[in-house]
Coordinates of C-alpha atoms and ligand atoms in Angstrom, one line a residue:
X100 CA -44.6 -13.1 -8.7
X101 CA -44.7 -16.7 -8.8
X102 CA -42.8 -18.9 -11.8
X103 CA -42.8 -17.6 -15.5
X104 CA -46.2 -17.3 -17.9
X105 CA -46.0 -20.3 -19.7
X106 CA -43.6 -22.3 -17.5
X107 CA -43.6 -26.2 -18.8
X108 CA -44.3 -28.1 -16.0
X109 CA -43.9 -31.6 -16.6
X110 CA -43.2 -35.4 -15.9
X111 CA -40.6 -37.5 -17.9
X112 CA -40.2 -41.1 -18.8
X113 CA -38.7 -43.6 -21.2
X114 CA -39.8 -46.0 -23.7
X115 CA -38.0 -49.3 -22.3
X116 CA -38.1 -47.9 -18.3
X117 CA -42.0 -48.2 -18.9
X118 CA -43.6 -49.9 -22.1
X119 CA -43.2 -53.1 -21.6
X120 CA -44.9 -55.0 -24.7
X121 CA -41.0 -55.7 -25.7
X122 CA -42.0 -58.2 -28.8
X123 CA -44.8 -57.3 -29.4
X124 CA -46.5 -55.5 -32.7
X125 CA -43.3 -56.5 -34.6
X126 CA -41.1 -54.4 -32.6
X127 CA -37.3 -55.6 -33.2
X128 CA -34.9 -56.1 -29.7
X129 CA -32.8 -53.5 -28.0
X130 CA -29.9 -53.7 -26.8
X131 CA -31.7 -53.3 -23.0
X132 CA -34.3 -56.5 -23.9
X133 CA -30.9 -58.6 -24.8
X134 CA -28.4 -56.9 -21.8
X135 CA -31.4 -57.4 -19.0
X136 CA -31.3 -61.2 -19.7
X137 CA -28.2 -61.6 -19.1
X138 CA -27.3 -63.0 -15.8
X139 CA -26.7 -61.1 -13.1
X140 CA -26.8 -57.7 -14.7
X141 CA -30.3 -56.3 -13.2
X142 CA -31.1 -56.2 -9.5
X143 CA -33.3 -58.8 -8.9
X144 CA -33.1 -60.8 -12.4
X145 CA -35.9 -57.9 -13.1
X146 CA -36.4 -57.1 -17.0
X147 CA -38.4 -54.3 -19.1
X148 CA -40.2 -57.4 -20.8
X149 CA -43.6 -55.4 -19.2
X150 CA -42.1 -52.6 -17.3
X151 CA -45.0 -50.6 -16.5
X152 CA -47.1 -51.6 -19.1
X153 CA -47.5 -48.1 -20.3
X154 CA -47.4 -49.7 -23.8
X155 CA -50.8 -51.0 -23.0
X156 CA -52.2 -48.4 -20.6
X157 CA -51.4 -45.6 -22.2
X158 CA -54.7 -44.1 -22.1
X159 CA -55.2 -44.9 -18.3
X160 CA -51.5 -42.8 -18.0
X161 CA -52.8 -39.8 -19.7
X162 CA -55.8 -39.4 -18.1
X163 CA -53.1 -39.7 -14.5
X164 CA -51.4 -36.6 -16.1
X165 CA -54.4 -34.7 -17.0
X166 CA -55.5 -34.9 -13.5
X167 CA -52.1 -34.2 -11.9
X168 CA -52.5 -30.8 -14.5
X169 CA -49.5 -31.9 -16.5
X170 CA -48.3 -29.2 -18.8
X171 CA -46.1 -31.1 -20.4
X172 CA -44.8 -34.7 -21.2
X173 CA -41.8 -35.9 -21.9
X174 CA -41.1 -39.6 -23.0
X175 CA -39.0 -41.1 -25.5
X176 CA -39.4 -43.3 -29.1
X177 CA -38.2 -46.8 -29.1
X178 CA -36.3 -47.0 -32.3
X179 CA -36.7 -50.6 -32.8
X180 CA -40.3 -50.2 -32.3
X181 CA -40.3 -48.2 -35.6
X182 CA -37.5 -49.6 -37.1
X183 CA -36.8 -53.2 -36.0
X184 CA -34.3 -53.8 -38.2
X185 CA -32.7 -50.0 -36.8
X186 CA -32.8 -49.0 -40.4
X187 CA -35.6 -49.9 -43.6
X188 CA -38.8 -50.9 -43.1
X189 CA -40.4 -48.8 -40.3
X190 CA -43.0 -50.8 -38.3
X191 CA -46.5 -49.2 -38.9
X192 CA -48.2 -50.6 -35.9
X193 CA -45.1 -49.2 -34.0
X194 CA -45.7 -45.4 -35.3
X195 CA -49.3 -46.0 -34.6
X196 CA -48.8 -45.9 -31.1
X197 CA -46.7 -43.3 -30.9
X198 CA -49.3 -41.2 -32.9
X199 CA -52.3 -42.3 -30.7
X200 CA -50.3 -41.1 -27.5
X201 CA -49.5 -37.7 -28.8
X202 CA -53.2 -37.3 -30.1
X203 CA -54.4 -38.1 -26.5
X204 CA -52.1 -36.0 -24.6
X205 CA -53.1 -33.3 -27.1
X206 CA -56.9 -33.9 -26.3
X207 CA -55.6 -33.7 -22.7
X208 CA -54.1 -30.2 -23.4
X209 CA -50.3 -31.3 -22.2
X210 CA -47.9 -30.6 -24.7
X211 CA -45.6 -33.7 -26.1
X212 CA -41.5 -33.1 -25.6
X213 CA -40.0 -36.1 -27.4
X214 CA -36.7 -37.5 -26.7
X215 CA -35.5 -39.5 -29.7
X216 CA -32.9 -42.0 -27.8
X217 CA -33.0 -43.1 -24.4
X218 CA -30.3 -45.5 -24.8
X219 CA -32.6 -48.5 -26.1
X220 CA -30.7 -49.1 -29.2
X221 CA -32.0 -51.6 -31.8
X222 CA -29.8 -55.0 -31.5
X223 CA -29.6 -55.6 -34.9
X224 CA -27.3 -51.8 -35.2
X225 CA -25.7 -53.2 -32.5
X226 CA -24.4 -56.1 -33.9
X227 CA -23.1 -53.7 -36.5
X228 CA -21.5 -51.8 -34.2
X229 CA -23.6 -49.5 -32.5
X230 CA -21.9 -46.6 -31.4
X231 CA -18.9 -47.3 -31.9
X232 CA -19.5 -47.1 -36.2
X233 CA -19.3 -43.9 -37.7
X234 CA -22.3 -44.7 -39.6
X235 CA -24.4 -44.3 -36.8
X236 CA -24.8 -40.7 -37.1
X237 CA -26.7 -41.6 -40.7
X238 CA -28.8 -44.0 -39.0
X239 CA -29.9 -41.9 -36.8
X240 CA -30.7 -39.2 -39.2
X241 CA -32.6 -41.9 -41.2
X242 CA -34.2 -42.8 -37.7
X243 CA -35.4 -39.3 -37.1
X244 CA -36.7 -38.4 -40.7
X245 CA -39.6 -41.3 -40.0
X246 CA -40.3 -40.2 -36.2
X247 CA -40.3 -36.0 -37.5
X248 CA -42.5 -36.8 -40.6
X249 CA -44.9 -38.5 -38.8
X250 CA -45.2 -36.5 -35.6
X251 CA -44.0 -33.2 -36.3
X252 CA -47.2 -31.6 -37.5
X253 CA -48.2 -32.0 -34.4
X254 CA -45.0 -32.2 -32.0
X255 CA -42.8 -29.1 -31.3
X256 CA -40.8 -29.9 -28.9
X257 CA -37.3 -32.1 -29.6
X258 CA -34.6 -33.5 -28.0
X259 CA -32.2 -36.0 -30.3
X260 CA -29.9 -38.0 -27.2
X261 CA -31.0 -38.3 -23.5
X262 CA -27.3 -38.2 -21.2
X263 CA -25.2 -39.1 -23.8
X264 CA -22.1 -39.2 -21.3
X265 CA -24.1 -42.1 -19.6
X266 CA -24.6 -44.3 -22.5
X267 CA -21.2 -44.0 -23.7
X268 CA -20.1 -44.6 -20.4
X269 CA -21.6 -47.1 -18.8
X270 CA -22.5 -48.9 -22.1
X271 CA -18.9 -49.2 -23.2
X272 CA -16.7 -48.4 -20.8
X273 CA -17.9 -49.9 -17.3
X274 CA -20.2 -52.1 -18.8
X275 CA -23.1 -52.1 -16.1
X276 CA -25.6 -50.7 -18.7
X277 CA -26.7 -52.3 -22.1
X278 CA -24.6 -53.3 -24.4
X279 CA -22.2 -53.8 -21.4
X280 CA -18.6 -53.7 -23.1
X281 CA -15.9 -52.8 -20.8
X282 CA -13.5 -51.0 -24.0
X283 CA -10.6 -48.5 -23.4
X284 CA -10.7 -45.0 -23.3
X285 CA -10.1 -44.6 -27.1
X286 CA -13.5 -46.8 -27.8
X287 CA -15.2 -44.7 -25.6
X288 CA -14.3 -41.1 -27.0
X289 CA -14.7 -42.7 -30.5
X290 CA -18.4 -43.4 -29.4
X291 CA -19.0 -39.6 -27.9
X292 CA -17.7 -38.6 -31.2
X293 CA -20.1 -40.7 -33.1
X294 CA -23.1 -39.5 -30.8
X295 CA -22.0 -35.8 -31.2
X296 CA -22.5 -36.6 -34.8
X297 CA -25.7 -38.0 -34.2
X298 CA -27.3 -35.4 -32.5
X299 CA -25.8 -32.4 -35.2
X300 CA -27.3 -34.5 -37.9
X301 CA -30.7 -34.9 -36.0
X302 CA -31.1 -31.7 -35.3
X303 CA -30.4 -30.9 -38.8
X304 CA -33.0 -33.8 -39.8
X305 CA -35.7 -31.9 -37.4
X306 CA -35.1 -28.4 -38.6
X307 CA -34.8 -29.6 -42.3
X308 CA -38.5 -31.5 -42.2
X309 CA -40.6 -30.7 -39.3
X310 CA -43.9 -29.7 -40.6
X311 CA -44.1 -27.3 -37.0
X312 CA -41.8 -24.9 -36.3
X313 CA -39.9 -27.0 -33.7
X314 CA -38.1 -26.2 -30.4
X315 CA -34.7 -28.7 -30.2
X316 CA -32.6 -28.8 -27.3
X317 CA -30.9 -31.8 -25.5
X318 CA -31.2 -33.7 -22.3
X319 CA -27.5 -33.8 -20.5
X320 CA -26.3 -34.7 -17.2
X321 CA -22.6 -34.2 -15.7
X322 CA -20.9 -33.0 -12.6
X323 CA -22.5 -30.3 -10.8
X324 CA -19.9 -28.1 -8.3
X325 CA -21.6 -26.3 -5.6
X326 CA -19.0 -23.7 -4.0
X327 CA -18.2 -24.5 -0.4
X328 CA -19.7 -20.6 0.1
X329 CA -21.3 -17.6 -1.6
X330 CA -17.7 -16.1 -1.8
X331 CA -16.9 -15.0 -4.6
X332 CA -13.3 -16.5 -5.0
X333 CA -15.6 -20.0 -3.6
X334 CA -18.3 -19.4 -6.6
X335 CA -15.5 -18.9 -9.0
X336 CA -13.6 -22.2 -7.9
X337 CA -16.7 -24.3 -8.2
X338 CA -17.2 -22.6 -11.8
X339 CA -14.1 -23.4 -12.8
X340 CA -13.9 -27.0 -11.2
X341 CA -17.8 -27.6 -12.9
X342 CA -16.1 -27.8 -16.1
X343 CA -12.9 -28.5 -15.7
X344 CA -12.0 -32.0 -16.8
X345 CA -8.7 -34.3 -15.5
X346 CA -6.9 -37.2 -16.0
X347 CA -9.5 -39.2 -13.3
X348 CA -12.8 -38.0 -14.4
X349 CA -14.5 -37.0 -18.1
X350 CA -17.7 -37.4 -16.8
X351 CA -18.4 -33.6 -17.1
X352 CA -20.7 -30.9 -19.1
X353 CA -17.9 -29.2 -21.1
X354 CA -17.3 -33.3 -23.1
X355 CA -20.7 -32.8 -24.8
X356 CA -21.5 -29.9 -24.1
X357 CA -18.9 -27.7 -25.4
X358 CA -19.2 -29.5 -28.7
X359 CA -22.7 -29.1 -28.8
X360 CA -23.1 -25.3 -28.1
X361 CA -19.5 -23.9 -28.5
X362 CA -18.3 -25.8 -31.5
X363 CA -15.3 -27.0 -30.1
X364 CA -13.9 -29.9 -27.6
X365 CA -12.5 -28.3 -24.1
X366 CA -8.6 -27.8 -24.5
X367 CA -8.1 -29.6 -21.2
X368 CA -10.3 -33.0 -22.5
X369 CA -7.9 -33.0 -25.4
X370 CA -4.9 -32.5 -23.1
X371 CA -5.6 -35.0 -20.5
X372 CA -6.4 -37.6 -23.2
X373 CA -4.7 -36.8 -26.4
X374 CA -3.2 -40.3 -26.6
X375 CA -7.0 -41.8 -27.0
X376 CA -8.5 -39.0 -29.2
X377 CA -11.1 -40.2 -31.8
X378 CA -10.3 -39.7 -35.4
X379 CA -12.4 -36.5 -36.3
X380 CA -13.4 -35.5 -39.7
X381 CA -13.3 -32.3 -41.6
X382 CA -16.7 -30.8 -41.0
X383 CA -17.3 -32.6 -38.1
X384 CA -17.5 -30.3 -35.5
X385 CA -19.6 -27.7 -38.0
X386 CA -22.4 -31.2 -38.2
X387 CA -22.6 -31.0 -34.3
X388 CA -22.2 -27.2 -33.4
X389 CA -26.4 -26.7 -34.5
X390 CA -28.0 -23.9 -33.1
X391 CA -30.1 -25.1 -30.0
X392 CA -33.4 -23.5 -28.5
X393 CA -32.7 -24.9 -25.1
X394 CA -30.3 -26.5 -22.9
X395 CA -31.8 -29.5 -20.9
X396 CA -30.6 -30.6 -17.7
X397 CA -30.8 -33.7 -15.6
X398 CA -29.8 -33.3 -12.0
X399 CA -30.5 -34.9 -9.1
X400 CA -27.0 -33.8 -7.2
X401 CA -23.7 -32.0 -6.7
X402 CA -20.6 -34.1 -6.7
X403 CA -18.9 -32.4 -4.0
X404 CA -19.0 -29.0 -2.6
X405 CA -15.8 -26.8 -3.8
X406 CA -14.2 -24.2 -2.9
X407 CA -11.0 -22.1 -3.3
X408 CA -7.8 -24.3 -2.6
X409 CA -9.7 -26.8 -0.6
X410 CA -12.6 -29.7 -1.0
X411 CA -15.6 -30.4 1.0
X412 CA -17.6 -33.4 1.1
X413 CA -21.2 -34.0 0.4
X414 CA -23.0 -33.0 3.7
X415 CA -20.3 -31.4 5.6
X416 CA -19.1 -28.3 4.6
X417 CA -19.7 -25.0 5.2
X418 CA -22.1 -24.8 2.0
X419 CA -23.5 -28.1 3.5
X420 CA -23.6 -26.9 7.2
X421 CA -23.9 -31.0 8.0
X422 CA -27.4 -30.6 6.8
X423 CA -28.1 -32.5 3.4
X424 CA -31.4 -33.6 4.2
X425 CA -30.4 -37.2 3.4
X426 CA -29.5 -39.4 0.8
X427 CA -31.9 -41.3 -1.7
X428 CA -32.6 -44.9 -2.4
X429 CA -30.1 -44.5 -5.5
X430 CA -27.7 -43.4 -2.7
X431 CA -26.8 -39.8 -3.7
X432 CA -27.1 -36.9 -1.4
X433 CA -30.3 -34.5 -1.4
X434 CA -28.9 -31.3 -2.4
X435 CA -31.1 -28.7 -4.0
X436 CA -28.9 -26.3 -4.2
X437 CA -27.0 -28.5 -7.4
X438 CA -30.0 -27.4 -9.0
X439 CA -29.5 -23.5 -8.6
X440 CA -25.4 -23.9 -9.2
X441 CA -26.1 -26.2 -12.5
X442 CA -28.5 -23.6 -14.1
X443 CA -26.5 -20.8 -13.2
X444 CA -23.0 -22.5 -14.3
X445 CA -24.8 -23.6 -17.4
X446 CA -26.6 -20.5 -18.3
X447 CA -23.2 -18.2 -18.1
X448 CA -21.5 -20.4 -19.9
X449 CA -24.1 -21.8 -22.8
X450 CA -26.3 -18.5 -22.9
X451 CA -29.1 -20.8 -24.0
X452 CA -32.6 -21.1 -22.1
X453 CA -32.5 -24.0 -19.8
X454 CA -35.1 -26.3 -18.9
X455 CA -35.3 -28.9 -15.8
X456 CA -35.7 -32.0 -18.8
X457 CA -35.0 -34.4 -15.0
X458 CA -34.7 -34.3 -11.6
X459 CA -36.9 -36.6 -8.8
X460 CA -36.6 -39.1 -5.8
X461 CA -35.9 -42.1 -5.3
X462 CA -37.5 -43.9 -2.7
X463 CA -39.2 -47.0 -1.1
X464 CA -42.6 -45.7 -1.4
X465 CA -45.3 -48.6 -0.8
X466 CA -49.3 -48.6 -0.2
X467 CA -50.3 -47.2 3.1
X468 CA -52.9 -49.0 5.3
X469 CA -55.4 -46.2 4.4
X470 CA -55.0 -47.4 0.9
X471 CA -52.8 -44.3 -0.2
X472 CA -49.0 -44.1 -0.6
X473 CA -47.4 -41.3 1.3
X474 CA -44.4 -39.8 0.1
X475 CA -43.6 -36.7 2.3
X476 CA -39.7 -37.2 1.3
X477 CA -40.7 -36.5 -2.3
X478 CA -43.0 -33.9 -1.8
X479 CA -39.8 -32.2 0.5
X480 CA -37.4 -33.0 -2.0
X481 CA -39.5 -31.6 -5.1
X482 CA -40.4 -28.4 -3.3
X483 CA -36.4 -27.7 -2.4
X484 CA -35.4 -28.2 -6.0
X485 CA -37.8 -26.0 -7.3
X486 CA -37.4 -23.2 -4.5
X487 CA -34.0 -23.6 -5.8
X488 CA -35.4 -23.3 -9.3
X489 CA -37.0 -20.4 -8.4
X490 CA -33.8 -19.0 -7.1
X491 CA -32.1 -19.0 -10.5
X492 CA -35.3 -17.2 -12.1
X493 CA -35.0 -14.3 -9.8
X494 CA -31.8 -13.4 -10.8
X495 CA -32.3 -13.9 -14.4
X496 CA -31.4 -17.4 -15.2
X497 CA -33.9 -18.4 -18.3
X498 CA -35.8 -21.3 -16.8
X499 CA -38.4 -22.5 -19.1
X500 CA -39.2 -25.9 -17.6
X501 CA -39.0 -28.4 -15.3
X502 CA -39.8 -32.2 -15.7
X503 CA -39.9 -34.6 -12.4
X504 CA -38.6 -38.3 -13.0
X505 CA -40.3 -39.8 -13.5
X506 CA -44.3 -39.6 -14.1
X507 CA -44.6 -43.3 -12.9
X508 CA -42.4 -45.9 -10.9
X509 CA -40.7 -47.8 -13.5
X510 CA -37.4 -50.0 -14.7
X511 CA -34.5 -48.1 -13.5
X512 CA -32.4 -49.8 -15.2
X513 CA -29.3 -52.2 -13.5
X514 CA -31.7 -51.0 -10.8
X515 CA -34.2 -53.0 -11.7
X516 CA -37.7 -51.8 -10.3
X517 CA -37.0 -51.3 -6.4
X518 CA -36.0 -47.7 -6.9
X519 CA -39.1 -46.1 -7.2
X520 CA -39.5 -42.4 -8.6
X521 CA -42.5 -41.9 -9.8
X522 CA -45.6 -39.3 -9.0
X523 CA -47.4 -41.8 -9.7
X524 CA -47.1 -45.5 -7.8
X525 CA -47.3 -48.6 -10.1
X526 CA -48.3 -52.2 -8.3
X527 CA -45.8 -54.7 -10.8
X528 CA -48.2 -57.3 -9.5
X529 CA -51.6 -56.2 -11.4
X530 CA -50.3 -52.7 -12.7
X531 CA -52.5 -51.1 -10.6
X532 CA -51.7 -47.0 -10.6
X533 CA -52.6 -44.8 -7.6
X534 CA -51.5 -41.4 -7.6
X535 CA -48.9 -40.9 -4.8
X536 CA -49.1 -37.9 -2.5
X537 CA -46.5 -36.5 -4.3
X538 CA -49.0 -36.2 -7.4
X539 CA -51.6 -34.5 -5.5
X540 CA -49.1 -32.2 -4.0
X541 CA -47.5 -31.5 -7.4
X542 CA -50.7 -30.4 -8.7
X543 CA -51.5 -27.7 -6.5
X544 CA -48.4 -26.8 -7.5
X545 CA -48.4 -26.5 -11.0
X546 CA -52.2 -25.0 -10.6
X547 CA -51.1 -22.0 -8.6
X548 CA -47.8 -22.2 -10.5
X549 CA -45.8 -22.5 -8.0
X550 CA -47.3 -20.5 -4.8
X551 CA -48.1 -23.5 -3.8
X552 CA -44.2 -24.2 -3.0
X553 CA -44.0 -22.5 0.1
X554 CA -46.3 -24.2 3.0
X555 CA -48.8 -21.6 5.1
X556 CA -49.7 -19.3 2.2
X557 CA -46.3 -17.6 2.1
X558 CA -45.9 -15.9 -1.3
X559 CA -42.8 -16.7 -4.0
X560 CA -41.7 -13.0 -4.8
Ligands
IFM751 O1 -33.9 -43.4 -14.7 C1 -32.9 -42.5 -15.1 C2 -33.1 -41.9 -16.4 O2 -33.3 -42.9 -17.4 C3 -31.9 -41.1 -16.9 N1 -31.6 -40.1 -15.9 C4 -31.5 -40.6 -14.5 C5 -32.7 -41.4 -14.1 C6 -32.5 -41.9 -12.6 O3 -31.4 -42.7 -12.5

């Protein structure tokens, strides 16, 4: 048996990590085109002015999927593309493009998953508030009644808020990401809150008006615990320690999760932080608690290995034997096994169908002298992850997908463009694209879904 009939295998992306075209066709600013002009805030004084100029090469990208056998894409909608203004008149020439792409990767038989906000945020909302007003839950509904009326008779596959925890975060809390506040706490929660609302009333939006029956899930990321062993009293510790949440660290599944699925905040997150809570609304947690079709996951690590009454570090543990591969250009650890101990921690305690919506390498890939880029770290870091992947199948976990970050080397945001983690290398000099060996690799892959994995003709069970 190799991976699941139907099995979405895909690449991901983001509007402002690869369109470039930032002012053009009467698209309004984000909050990304005014934070990465600021001084000092993006490695290298880089901007998404052109990105990867995927705004313009949009064809050529598709065609790169097609022939890496892409099942499925998933990129996001710039909001102030559509909307400039981040609510009124929607941008026609904006929509247009969005239309043409999902037309073409239709022709190109991959199916379109579309993320509604990857954290570029129109300015103009900003200056209003941005997620720190209540009303942004209604702007966002507005927001998604114009993308779902003009896409969903052709687009099934939804996801409102990409990482949520990330852009409250580091948006308004440490400040190294767009809009770049540095507010207590209290601001912080108040702006989960608001996105929790944002996401119930989107999905609400979506199942009220698409035109195709649509499948909605979300993209999250938190703290993945890998137990120090396969004990069970270790696998229970790291279970527990996965979603537990304490005075030093929110920065966990259960804060948006729970909400999302469950219908209610985790006891402990009101506990530790009772002092900050945000005002919440009669109703409010019935508006975010909307049935969900899948539960997407971004990982790319584990924090630390756990296990009962003690704490191992990354790489040195018993779990970790001292032999994490190594560690990426964004400096965390390779650890495929975060993948297996996410999906399984998620899947016992959402019960929803999971999907890989990110997971990929970093790295310093660069033009060979034969004229080809050779990335044998990526191709050995993909196929652990998915081996791991494959591990969670076999005993039941409901995978239906997995999407590598990122289809093409792009803005990674404070990052600027030296991190590079896509299948598919981009030259920022002449935008040249030439598919990496990764993409090649990844191919074989997806055509033999998944034999291809294992090196020497071994077979997956
Ligand atoms: O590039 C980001 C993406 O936008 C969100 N998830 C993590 C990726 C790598 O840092």
């Amino acid at each position: 048996m190799t991976f699941p009939q139907g099995f979405a295998w895909g690449a991901a992306t983001a509007s402002y990590q690869i369109e470039g075209a930032a002012s053009e066709d009467g698209k309004g600013l984000s909050i990304w085109d005014v934070f990465s002009h600021e001084q000092g805030k993006i490695d290298g004084g880089d901007t998404g002015d052109v990105a990867s100029d995927h705004y313009h090469r949009w064809r050529e990208d598709v065609a790169l999927m097609a022939g890496i056998g892409l099942k499925a894409y998933r990129f996001s909608i710039s909001w102030p593309r559509l909307l400039p203004e981040g609510r009124g008149a929607v941008e026609r020439r904006g929509l247009g493009f969005y239309d043409r792409l999902v037309d073409g990767l239709l022709a190109a038989g991959i199916e379109p998953w579309v993320t509604l906000y990857h954290w570029d945020l129109p300015h103009a909302l900003h200056l209003q508030g941005g997620w720190l007003n209540p009303a942004i839950s209604d702007w966002f509904a507005e927001y998604t009644a114009v993308v779902v009326d003009a896409l969903s008779d052709r687009v099934s596959h939804w996801m409102a808020l990409n990482e949520p925890h990330v852009f409250v975060d580091h948006g308004y809390l440490s400040g190294g990401h767009a809009p770049g506040l540095r507010l207590d706490l209290a601001a912080g929660l108040q702006a989960g809150h608001n996105s929790l609302l944002a996401h119930g009333k989107a999905v609400q939006t979506i199942r009220a008006r698409a035109k195709k029956p649509p499948t909605i899930g979300v993209a999250q990321v938190g703290a993945v615990r890998a137990p120090a062993s396969e004990a069970p009293e270790d696998v229970a510790a790291a279970r527990e320690a996965m979603f537990a949440i304490n005075p030093s660290t929110h920065f966990n599944h259960a804060w948006f999760g729970d909400p999302m699925v469950l219908g209610e905040y985790p006891e402990d997150l009101l506990q530790h932080f009772r002092r900050d809570w945000p005002s919440i609304r009669p109703g409010d947690m019935e508006t975010i608690c909307q049935p969900l079709d899948f539960y997407g996951l971004n990982v790319y690590f584990a924090e630390a290995a756990v296990g009962a009454g003690h704490r191992v570090e990354p790489g040195t543990g018993p779990q970790g034997r001292g032999d994490r591969p190594g560690y990426t250009m964004m400096g965390w650890p390779v650890w495929p096994e975060s993948i297996y101990w996410g999906l399984r921690f998620l899947w016992e305690r959402y019960e929803l169908p999971l999907v890989i919506t990110e997971n990929g390498l970093a790295n310093t890939d660069w033009p060979h002298l034969d004229g080809r880029v050779h990335d044998p770290q990526r191709i050995d870091y993909l196929a652990r992850y998915l081996l791991q992947v494959k591990r969670a199948l076999d005993e039941g976990v409901d995978v239906r997908g997995y999407f590598v970050w990122s289809l093409l080397d792009n803005f990674e945001w404070a990052r600027g463009f030296r991190p590079r983690f896509g299948l598919v290398y981009v030259d920022y000099e002449d935008q040249q694209r030439r598919l990496k060996d990764s993409a090649h690799w990844y191919r074989q892959v997806i055509e033999t879904n998944g034999r291809a994995l294992l090196p020497g003709g071994q077979s997956l069970r």
